[in-house]
XYZ file of C-alpha atoms in Angstrom:
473
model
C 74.409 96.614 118.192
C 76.880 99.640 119.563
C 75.225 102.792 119.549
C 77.865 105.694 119.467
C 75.698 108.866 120.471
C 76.629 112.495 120.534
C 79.208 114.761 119.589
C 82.204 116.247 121.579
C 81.575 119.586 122.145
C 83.103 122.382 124.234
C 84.889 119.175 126.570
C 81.799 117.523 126.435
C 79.880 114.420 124.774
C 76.078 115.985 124.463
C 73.305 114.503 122.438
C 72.799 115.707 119.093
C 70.149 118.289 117.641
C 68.944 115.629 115.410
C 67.266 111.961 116.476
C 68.622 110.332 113.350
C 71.121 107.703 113.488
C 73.474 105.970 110.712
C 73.911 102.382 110.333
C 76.942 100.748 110.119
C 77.864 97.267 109.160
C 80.596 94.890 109.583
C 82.176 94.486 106.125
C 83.768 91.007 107.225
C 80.819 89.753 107.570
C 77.926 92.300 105.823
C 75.488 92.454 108.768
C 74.738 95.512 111.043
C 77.377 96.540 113.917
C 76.628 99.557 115.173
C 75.511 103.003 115.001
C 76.073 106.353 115.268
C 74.495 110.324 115.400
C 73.967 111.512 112.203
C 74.618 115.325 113.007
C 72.579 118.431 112.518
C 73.860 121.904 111.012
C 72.925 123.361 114.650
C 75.781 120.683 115.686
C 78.250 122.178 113.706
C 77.559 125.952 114.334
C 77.480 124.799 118.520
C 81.108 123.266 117.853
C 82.704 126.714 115.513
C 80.788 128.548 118.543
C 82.943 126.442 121.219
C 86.053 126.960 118.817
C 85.721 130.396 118.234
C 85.565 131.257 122.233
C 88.422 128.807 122.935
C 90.640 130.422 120.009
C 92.406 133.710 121.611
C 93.355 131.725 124.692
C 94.737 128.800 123.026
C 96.237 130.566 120.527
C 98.165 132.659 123.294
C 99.416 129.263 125.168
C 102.792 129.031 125.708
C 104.275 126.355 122.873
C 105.690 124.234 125.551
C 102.196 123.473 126.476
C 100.675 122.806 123.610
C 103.134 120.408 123.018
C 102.729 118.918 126.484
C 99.111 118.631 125.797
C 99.878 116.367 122.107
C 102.061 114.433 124.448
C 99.480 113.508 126.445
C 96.840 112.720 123.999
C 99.849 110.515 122.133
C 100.511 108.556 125.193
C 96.796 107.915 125.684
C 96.466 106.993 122.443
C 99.157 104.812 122.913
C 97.456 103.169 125.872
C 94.323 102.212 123.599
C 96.706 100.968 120.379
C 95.666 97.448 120.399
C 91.977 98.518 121.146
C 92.476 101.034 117.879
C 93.791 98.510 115.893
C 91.232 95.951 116.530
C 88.431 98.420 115.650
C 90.114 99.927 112.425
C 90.418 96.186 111.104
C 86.830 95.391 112.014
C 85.505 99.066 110.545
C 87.735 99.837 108.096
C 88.424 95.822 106.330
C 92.485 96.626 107.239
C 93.840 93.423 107.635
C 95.040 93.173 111.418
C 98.919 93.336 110.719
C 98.572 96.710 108.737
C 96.251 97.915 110.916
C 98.687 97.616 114.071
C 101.857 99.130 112.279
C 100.030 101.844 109.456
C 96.680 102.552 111.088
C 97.929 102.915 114.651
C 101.332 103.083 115.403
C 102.583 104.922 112.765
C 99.513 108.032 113.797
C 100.544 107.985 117.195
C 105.072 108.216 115.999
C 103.380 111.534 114.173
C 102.343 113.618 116.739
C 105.859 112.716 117.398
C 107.100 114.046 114.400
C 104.922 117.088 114.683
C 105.975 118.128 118.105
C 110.166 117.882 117.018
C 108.848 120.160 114.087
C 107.187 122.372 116.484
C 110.052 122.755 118.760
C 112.377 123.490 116.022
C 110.314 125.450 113.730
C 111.600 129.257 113.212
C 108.365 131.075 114.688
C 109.675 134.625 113.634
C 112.419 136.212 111.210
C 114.042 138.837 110.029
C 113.827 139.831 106.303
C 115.571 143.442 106.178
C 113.526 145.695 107.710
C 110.498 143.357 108.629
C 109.608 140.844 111.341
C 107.651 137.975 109.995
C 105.808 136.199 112.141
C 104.133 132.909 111.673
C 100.440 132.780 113.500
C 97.447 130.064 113.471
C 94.934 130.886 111.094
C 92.286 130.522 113.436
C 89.656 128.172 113.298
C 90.188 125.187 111.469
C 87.382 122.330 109.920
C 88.786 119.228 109.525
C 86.691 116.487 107.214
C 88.592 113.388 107.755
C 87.862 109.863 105.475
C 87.156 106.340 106.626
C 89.885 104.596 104.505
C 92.893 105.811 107.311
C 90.356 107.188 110.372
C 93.306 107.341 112.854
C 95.788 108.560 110.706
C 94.296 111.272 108.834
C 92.549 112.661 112.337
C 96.516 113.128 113.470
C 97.910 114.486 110.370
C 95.175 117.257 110.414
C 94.592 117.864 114.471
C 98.247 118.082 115.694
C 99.908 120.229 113.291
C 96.871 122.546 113.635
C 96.792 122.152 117.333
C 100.112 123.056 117.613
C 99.953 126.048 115.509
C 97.629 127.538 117.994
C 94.447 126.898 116.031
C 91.150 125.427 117.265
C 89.461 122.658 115.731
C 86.223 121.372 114.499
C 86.321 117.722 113.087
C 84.067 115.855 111.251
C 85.528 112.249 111.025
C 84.011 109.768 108.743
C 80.414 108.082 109.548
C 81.918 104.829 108.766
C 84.327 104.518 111.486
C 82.334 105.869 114.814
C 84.102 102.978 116.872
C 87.461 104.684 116.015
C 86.254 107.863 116.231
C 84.900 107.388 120.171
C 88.251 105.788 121.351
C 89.763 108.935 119.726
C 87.333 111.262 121.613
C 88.362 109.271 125.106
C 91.797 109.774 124.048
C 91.384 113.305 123.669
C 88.924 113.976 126.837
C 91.612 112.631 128.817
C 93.955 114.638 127.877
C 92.819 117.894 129.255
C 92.823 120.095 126.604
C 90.985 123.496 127.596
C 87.125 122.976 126.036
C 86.594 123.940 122.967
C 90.185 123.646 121.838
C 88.725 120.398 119.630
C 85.759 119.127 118.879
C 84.132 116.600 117.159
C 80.915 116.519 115.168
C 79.601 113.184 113.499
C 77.154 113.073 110.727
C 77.174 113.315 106.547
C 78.327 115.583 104.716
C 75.546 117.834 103.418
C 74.532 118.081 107.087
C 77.615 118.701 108.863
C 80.507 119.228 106.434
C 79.254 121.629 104.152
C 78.077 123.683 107.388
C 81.569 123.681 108.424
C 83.095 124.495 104.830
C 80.382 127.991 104.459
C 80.396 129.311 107.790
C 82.123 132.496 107.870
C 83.682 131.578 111.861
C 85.440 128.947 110.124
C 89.239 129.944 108.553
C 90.390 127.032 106.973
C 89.057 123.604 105.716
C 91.622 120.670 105.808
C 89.765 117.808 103.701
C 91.199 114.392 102.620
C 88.171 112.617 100.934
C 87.281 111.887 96.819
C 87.960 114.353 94.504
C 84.071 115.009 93.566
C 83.440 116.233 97.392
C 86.684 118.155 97.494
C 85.208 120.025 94.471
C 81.970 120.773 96.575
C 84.005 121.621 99.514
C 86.264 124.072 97.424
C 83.236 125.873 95.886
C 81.102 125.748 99.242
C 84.377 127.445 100.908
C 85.099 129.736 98.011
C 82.263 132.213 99.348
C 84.051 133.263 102.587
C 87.501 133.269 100.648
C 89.121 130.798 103.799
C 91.991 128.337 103.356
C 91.984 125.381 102.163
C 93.834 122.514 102.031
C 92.399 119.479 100.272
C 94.377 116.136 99.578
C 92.124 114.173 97.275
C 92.282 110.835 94.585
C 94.990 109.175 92.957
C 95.592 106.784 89.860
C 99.323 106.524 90.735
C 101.708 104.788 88.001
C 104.478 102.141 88.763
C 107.335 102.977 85.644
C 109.076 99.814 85.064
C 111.948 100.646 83.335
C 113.593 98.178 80.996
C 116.422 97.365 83.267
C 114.754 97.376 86.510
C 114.676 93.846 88.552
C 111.381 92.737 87.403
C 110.597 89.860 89.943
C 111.321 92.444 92.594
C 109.258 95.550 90.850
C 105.990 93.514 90.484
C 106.051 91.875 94.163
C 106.780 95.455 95.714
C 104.237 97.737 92.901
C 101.509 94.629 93.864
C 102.090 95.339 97.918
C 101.512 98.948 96.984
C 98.092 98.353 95.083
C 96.749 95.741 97.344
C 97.633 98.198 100.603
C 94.394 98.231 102.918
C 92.556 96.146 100.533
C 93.402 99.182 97.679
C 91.435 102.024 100.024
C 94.407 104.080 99.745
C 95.006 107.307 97.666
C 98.347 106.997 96.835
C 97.996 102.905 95.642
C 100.201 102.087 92.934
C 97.292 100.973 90.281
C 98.753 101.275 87.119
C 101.434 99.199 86.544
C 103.837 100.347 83.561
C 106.092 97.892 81.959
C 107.893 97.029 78.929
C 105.589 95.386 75.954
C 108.918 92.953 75.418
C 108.176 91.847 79.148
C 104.595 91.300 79.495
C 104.673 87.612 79.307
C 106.766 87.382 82.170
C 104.737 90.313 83.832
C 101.821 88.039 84.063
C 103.827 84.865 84.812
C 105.147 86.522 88.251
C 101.751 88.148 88.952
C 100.041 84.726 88.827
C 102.660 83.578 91.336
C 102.232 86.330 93.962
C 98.203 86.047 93.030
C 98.550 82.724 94.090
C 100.336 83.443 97.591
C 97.424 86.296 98.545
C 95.130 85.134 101.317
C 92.377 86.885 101.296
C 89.766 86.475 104.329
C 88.683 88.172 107.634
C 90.688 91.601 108.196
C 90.713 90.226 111.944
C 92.821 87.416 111.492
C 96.524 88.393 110.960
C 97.286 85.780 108.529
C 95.233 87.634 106.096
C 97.069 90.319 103.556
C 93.612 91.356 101.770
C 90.365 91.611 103.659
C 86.994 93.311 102.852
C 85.699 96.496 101.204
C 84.353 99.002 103.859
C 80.922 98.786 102.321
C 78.452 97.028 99.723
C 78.269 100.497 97.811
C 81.813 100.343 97.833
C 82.059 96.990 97.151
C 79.376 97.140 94.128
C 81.032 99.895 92.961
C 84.587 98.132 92.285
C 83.157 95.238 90.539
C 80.950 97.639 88.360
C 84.377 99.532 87.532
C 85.748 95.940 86.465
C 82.733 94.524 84.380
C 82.824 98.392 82.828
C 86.951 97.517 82.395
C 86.368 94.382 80.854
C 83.276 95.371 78.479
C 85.926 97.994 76.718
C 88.571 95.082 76.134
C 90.376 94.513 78.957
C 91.714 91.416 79.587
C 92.419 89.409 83.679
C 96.165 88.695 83.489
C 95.953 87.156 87.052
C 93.193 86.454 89.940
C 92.811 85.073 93.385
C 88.849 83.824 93.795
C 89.489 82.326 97.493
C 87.749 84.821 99.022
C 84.699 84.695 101.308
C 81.403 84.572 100.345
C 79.780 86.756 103.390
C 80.802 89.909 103.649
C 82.080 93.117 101.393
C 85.287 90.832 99.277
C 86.596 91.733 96.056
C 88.409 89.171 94.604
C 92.140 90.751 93.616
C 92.988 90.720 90.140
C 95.522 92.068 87.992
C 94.026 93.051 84.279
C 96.149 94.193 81.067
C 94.485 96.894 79.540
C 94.492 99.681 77.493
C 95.764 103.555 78.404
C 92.166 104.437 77.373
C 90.294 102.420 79.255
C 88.282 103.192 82.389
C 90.451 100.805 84.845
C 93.536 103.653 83.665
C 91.556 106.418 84.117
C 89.224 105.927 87.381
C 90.738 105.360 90.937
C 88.886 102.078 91.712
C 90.138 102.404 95.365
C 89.868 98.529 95.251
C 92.178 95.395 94.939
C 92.527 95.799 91.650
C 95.965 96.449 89.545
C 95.835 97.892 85.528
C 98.793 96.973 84.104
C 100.086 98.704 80.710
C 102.219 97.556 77.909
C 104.596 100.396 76.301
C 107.235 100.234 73.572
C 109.166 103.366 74.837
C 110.554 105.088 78.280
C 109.495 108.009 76.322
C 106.070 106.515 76.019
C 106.258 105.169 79.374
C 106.709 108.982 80.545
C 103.725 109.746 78.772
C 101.053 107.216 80.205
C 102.420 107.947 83.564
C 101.602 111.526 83.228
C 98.363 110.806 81.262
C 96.455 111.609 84.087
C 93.928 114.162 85.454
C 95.796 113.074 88.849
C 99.244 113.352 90.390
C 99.506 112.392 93.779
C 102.149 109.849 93.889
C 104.384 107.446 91.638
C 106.701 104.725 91.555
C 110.115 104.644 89.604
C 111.957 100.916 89.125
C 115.040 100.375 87.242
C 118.951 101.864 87.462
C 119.344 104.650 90.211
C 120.010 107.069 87.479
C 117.494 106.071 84.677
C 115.155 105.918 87.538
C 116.056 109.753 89.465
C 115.585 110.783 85.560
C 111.994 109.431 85.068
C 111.228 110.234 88.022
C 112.239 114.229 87.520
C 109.851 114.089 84.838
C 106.610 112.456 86.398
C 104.123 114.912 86.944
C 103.124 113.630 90.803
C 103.925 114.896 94.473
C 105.713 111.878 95.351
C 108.084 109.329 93.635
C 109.598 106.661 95.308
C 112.652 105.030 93.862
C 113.379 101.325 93.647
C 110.734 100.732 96.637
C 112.382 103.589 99.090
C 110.052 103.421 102.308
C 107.668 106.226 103.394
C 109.153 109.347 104.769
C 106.460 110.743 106.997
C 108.665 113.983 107.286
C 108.248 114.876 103.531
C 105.639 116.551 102.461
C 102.502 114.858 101.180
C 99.971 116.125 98.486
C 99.437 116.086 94.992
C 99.048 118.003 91.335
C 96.274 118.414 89.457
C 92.982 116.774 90.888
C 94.890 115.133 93.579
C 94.633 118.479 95.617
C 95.698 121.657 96.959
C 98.540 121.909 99.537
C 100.676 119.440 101.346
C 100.333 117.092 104.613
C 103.281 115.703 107.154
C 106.442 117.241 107.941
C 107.028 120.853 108.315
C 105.131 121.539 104.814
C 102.021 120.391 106.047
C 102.460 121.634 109.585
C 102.752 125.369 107.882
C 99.417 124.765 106.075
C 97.764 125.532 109.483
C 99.776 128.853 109.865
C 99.551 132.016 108.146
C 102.065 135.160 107.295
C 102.493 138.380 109.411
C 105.174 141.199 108.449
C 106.243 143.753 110.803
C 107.590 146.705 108.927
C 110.222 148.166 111.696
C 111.539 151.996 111.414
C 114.797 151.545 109.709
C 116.616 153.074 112.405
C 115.119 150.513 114.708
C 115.311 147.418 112.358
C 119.535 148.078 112.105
């Protein structure tokens, strides 16, 4: 069994206050892999300490060098992407394929992205009279989740880096194999100590540390919405930033003229996306009542082409849950879905018997019932039957979430319904990811916005010089 011990503190892995450990197991196969330090509050208050003494020199650093130093830690990360990907997949259940192009490579093109926004990014301006200056915020917390380790570490740590913050992180529990290759990465290189550091443990020990202490100026979480709640109040006492992108229960609209065969194959690649551990998976599935038949006809097809087994094989498109709590939870959500009348439209049941597997399904049911409602963050698709695009509007917004939607059908039609779903993103007829556009949701989907220069000014605050008018002409 690994043992991943200590955090990364001030340029340094040292052991943790605490002797307790976390135990992690292999969700291809269910049995105990590895562990890790389950971190003490006195972990997290060493790490703001290191932060807080490393902020007015890095802050000061020329841009040029920060950027240098994200180049570096890119091109080590690069060194390590097949070692990355090969961990996510056996941490995380990604099957292999997505975890070498979504889990890896596509985090390491962002710091990229982040450092053509830096150079480019209009630093100060005049607005009549005034100089406004953009400057970091200061010390930043960032909670990252288990479901995208890699990925969400670089959409929080580079942008913030960049801005001339310091960092405190607090990855996931879940993934401490990814987390360590990251640390390596980052030891080698040669950012100043105390620039970033890394703290493992739970929540309540380490994370809601970070979110209170009064040395800390802005928490960046990504996580359920439930802890982003306790986060926001936790955080609310010191009056800091915050930037939270949370849960999702994001609709797929149909419309009546949209190319059906081509609709369901795409909105079923966006449910079934790292085994449905993703916050922006298209889960409810919105199509015409006049078309369900053939709905379930073409689901039953692509059900039928799903192979479903060991996230380290690359054959595989669906592997396991990261956990059994997260596996028992999913199939509780179903049997809960079914007990209120819903009905299995289309299921795949080849799946292992070791290990944390959910067998993908596709279930009609009603707007009202708890598989529309929840976010199941599993392999599981709702599909709902409506009589109107007016209607269709409707269920799509009926939501306490917006992060992210789905619009099928004529360009028009489609850049009309889409104007009128309440979510932070809509893609069109299956347009790809643009990691340049900002990324964040309404309602209990979050606060603020991640990727591209949107989420690169979350880590940067507002300064206005008032010049004498005889010297601002």
């Amino acid at each position: 069994m690994k043992l991943f011990a200590g955090n990364y503190i001030d340029g340094q892995w040292l052991p943790s206050a605490s002797d307790e450990h976390i135990e992690v197991a292999d969700p291809n196969t269910g049995l105990a892999c590895s562990r890790v330090t389950s971190g003490h509050e006195n972990d997290a208050l060493k790490a703001i300490e290191a932060a807080s003494a490393a902020f007015p020199a890095w802050s000061k650093t020329p841009l040029q060098e920060r950027i240098a130093a994200i180049q570096r830690l890119a091109g080590h990360l690069g060194d390590m992407a097949d070692d990355l990907a090969h961990c996510i997949a056996g941490e995380v259940g990604t099957p292999l394929k997505i975890a070498r192009i979504v889990q890896t490579l596509a985090p390491i093109q962002n710091c990229s992205n982040f450092i053509e926004i830096a150079g480019t990014f209009p630093w100060q301006r005049k607005i009549k009279h005034s100089m406004v200056l953009r400057e970091p915020v200061g010390v930043v917390a960032c909670i990252t989740p288990w479901n995208f380790p890699l990925h969400q570490i670089v959409l929080k740590i580079v942008p913030a880096l960049l801005c001339g913050n310091t960092v405190v992180l607090k990855p996931s529990e879940l993934t401490p194999g990814t987390t360590r290759l990251f640390g390596e990465a980052l030891h080698k290189s040669g950012l100043p100590p105390g620039v970033l550091n890394i703290v493992n443990g739970l929540g309540q020990n380490v994370g809601m540390p970070l979110a209170q202490s009064r040395a800390v100026h802005m928490v960046s979480f990504t996580g359920s919405t439930r802890t982003g709640q306790a986060i926001m109040q936790a955080a609310s006492a010191t009056i800091k930033k915050i930037s939270l992108e949370l849960g999702g229960k994001s609709p797929s609209v149909i419309l009546p003229g949209a190319d059906l065969q081509r609709a369901v194959k795409a909105t079923l690649g966006g449910c079934m996306l790292n085994n449905g551990q993703t916050c922006n998976a298209l889960t409810r599935m919105l199509v015409p009542a006049n078309r369900l038949d053939e709905t379930e006809a073409l689901l039953k097809a692509e059900f039928h082409k799903l192979a479903v087994g060991s996230s380290l094989d690359a054959a595989h498109r669906v592997g396991p849950l990261i956990s059994a709590a997260q596996q028992q939870r999913v199939r509780d959500l179903v049997q809960s879905g079914l007990d209120q009348g819903a009905s299995i439209l289309a299921k795949n049941d080849a799946i292992p018997h070791d290990g944390f597997f959910v067998a993908p399904m596709a279930l009609s049911v009603q707007p009202d019932n708890v598989l529309a409602r929840e976010e199941v963050f599993g392999p599981v698709l709702s599909v709902i039957a409506y009589q109107s695009v007016q209607e269709a509007i409707m269920l799509a917004n009926d939501t306490e979430y917006g992060l992210a939607a789905a619009v099928w059908g004529e360009r028009e039609e489609a850049l009309d319904a889409a104007r009128l779903i309440r979510a932070g993103q809509v893609d069109i007829n299956g347009a790809p990811f643009n990691p340049f556009a900002p990324f964040g949701g309404y309602g209990q989907s979050g606060i603020g916005r991640e990727g591209g220069e949107v989420g690169f000014e979350e880590f940067l605050e507002y300064k206005a010089i008032q010049l004498p008018l005889d010297a601002a002409e």
